[in-house]
Every structure is written in C-alpha cells, then in structure tokens.
Coordinates of C-alpha atoms and ligand atoms in Angstrom, one line a residue:
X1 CA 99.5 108.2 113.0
X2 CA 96.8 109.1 110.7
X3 CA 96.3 105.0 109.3
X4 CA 94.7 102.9 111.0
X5 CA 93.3 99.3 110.4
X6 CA 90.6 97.7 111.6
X7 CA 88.5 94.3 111.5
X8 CA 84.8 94.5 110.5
X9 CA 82.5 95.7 108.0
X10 CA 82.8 98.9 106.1
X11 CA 79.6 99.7 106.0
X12 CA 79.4 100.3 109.7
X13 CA 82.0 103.0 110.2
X14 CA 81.1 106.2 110.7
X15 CA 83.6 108.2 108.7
X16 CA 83.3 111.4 106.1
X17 CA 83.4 108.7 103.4
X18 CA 83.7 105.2 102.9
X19 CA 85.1 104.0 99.7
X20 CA 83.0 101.5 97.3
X21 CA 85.1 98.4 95.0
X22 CA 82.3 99.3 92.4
X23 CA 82.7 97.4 88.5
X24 CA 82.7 100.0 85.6
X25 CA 78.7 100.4 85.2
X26 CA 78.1 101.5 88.9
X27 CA 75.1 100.1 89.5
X28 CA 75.8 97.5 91.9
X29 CA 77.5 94.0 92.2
X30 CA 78.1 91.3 94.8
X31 CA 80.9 91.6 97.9
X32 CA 81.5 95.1 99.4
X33 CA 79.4 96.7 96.5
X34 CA 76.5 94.4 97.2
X35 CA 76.7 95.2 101.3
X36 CA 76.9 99.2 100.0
X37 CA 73.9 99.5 98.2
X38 CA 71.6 97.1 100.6
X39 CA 73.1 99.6 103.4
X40 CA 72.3 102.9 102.0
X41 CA 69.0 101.8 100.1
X42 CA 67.6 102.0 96.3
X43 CA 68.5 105.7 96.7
X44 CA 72.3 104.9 96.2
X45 CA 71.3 103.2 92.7
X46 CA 69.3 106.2 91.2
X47 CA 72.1 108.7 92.0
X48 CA 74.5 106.0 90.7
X49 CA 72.5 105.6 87.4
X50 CA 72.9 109.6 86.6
X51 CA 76.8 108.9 87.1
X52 CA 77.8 107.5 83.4
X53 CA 79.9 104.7 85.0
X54 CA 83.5 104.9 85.9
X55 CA 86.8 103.8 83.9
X56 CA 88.9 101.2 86.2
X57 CA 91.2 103.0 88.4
X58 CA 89.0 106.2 88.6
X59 CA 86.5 107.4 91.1
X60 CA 83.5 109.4 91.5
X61 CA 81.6 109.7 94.4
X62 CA 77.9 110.0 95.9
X63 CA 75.9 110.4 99.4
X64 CA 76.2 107.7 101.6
X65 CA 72.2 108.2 101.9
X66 CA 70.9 105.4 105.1
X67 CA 74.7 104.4 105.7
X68 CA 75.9 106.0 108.7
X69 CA 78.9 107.5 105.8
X70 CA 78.5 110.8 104.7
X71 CA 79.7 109.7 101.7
X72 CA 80.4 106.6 99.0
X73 CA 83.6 107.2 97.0
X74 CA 83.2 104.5 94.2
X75 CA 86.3 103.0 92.7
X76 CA 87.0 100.6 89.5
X77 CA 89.5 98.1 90.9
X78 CA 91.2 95.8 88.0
X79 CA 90.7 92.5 87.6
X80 CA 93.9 90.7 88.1
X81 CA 95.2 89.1 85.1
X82 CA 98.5 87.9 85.9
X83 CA 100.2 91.6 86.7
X84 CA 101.2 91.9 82.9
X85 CA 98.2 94.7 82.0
X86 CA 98.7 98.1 84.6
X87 CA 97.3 96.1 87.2
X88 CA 99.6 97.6 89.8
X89 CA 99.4 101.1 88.3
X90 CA 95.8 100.7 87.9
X91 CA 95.2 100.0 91.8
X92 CA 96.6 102.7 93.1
X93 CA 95.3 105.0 90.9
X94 CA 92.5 104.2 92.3
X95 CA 93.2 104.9 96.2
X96 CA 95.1 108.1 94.7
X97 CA 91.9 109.0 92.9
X98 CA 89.8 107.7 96.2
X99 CA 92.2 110.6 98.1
X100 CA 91.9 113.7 95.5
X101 CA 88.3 112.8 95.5
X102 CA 88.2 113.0 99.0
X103 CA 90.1 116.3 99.2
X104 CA 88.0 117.9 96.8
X105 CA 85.0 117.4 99.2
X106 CA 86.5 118.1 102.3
X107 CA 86.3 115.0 103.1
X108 CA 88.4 114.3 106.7
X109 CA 88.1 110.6 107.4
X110 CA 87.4 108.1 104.9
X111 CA 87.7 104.2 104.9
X112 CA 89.0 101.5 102.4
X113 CA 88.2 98.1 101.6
X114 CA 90.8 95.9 100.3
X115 CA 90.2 97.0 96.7
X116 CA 90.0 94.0 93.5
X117 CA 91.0 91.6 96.3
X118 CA 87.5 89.6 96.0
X119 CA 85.8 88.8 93.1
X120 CA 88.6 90.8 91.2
X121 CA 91.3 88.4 92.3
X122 CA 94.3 90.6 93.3
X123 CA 96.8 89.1 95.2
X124 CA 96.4 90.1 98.9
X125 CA 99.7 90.7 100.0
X126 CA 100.4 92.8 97.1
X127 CA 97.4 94.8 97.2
X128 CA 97.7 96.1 100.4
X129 CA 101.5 96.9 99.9
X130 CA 100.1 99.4 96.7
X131 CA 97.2 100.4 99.2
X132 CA 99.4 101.5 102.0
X133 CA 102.5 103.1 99.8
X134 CA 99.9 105.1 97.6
X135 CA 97.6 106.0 100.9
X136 CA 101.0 106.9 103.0
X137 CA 102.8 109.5 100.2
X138 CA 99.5 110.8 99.5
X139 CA 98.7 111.9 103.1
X140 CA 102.6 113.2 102.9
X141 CA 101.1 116.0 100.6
X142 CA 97.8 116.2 101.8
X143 CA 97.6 117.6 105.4
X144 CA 93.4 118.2 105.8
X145 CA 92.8 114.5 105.8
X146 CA 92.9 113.6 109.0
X147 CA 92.5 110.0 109.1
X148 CA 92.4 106.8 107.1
X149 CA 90.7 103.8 108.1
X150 CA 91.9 100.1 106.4
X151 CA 88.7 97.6 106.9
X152 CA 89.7 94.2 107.1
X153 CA 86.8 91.5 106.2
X154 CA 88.5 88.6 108.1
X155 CA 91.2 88.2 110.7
X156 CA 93.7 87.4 108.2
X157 CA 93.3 90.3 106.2
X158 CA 93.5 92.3 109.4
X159 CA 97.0 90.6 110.7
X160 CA 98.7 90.8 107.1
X161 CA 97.6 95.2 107.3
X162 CA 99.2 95.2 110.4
X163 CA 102.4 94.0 110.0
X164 CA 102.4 96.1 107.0
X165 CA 101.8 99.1 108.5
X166 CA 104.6 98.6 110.8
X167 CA 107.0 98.0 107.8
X168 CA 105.3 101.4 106.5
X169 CA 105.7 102.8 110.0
X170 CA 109.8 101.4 110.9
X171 CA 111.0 101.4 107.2
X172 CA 114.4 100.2 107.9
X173 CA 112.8 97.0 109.1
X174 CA 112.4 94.3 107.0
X175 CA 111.1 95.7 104.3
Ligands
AR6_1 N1 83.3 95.4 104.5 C1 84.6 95.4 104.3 N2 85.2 94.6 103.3 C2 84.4 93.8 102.6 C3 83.0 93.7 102.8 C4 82.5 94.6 103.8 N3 81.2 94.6 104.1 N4 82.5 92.8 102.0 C5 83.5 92.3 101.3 N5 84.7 92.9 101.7 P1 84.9 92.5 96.4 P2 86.5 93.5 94.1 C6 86.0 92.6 101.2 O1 84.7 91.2 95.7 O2 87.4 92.3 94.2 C7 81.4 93.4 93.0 O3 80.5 92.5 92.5 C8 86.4 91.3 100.6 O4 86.7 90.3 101.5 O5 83.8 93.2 97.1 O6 87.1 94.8 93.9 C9 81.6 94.7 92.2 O7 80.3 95.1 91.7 C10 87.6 91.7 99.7 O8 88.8 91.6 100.4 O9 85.5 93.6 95.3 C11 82.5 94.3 91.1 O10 81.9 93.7 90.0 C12 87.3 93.1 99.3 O11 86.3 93.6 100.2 C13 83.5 93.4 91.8 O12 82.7 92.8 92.8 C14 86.9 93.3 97.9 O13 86.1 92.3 97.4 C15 84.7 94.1 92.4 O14 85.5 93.1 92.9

C-alpha cells in the first residue's frame, strides 16, 4: 500500500516533500504554516515572497531549506463556509494540485497535513474522506510516486485516517 498515516508533526518527516496549508499571500501564518517556516528558517519566506501568492486550491512549491524535506509544496485550503461555495471541489484540488506538483519534480514521497481543518474550519471527517478519494485515484494514474504519508496532529485525527483508509482499502465495507 502506498498510503500511510501516521501521528506526529509534519515537519519532522523526512520525505521528497512535505505539503504546506499556506493562506493565499504565502508568506506565513499560524498552525502547520507557522511550524513550516520556524522549521526551515527566514530562508523559506524570501523564496516565498518571489512566488506572487497562490489562488485557494492551487499549489506551488519551494525547497524545504533547514527542514529535513527536500521540499514544501504550499497549498490554499478554503475556508469552510457552510459547503455551499466549491468547498469540497476546492479541497481536493488542492491535494490533486499537491500530486501534479509533486510529479512534475520527481517528487517520490511526500506528506499531508489535514488541509483547512484548523484555523480554516473544515469539517474533519469530511476532509479526510476528499483527502483520501482524491490522493487514492490520483496514485491509480500516477505510478512514480511511491508513497504518501497522512500526518495526524492528535490521536483522534490519527484513529478517524485509519478507519478511513480501511474503508478506502475493503470498499465493500461500510462505506
Ligand atoms: N504537523 C502536522 N499537522 C499539524 C501541525 C504540524 N506541525 N500543526 C498543525 N497541524 P492549520 P488551515 C494540523 O490551521 O486550517 C495558517 O495561519 C492541525 O491540527 O494549520 O488550512 C495559514 O497561514 C490541523 O488539523 O491550517 C492559513 O492562514 C491542520 O494541521 C491558515 O492557517 C491544518 O490546520 C490555514 O488554515
């Protein structure tokens, strides 16, 4: 199986790339963002400030400078407003975008956060169901990524990916 899920913090795994839940200007925030940039160094934010921003549910990515990542793929989750405004379509275009991203730098193990699910507001549950379906057709298609790392911030998150993945994994189950 080329998904896996795992409890900690992103910016410790030592993948190709790990992927940022940036906002729209790039050039920094609080949550995952905020853990990013400290990580890597001020480095991260001068290359970020060359990058124009991002539009939410696209991605563009940088080094990973001082984090032991190759790379940081940043992404523009949406801010949940009820479902009614793309929010679904919006989040997985951005782990779709995350993926081509990856591909187009040879890029052979990366690693999510739970994307908008912080200071964005996405429900959980639903989240990780776009996260997994969009992450599981897309590695369907795209044989030279090898593996995909899901980092859970708390035990919770980490329990609710796993019995996910299972459903991903036995799809006549209860899903
Ligand atoms: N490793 C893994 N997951 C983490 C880490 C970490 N070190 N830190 C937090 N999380 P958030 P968003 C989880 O708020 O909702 C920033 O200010 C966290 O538990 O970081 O997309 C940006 O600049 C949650 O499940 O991102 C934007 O303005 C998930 O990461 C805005 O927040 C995402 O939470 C983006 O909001």
């Amino acid at each position: 199986m080329r998904i896996a899920v795992v409890e900690g913090d992103i910016t410790t795994i030592a993948v190709d790339a790990i992927v940022n839940a940036a906002n729209q200007t790039l050039l920094g925030g609080g949550g995952v963002d905020g853990c990013i940039h400290r990580k890597a160094g001020p480095e991260l934010l001068t290359k970020c400030m060359t990058l124009g921003g991002c539009r939410t549910g696209d991605a563009k990515i940088t080094p990973g400078y001082r984090l032991p990542a190759k790379y940081v793929i940043h992404t523009v989750g949406p801010v949940w407003h009820g479902g009614g405004k793309g929010e679904s379509e919006l989040l997985a275009s951005c782990y779709r975008r995350s993926l081509e991203v990856a591909v187009e730098n040879g890029v052979k193990s990366m690693a999510f956060p739970g994307i908008s699910t912080g200071v964005y507001r996405y429900p959980k549950e639903q989240a990780c169901r776009i996260a997994l379906d969009t992450t599981v057709n897309f590695l369907s298609e795209h044989p030279k990524i090898e593996k995909v790392i899901f980092v859970c911030f708390s035990y919770g998150d980490y329990a609710m990916y796993k019995s996910h993945v299972s459903c991903v994994r036995n799809p006549a189950g209860s899903r």
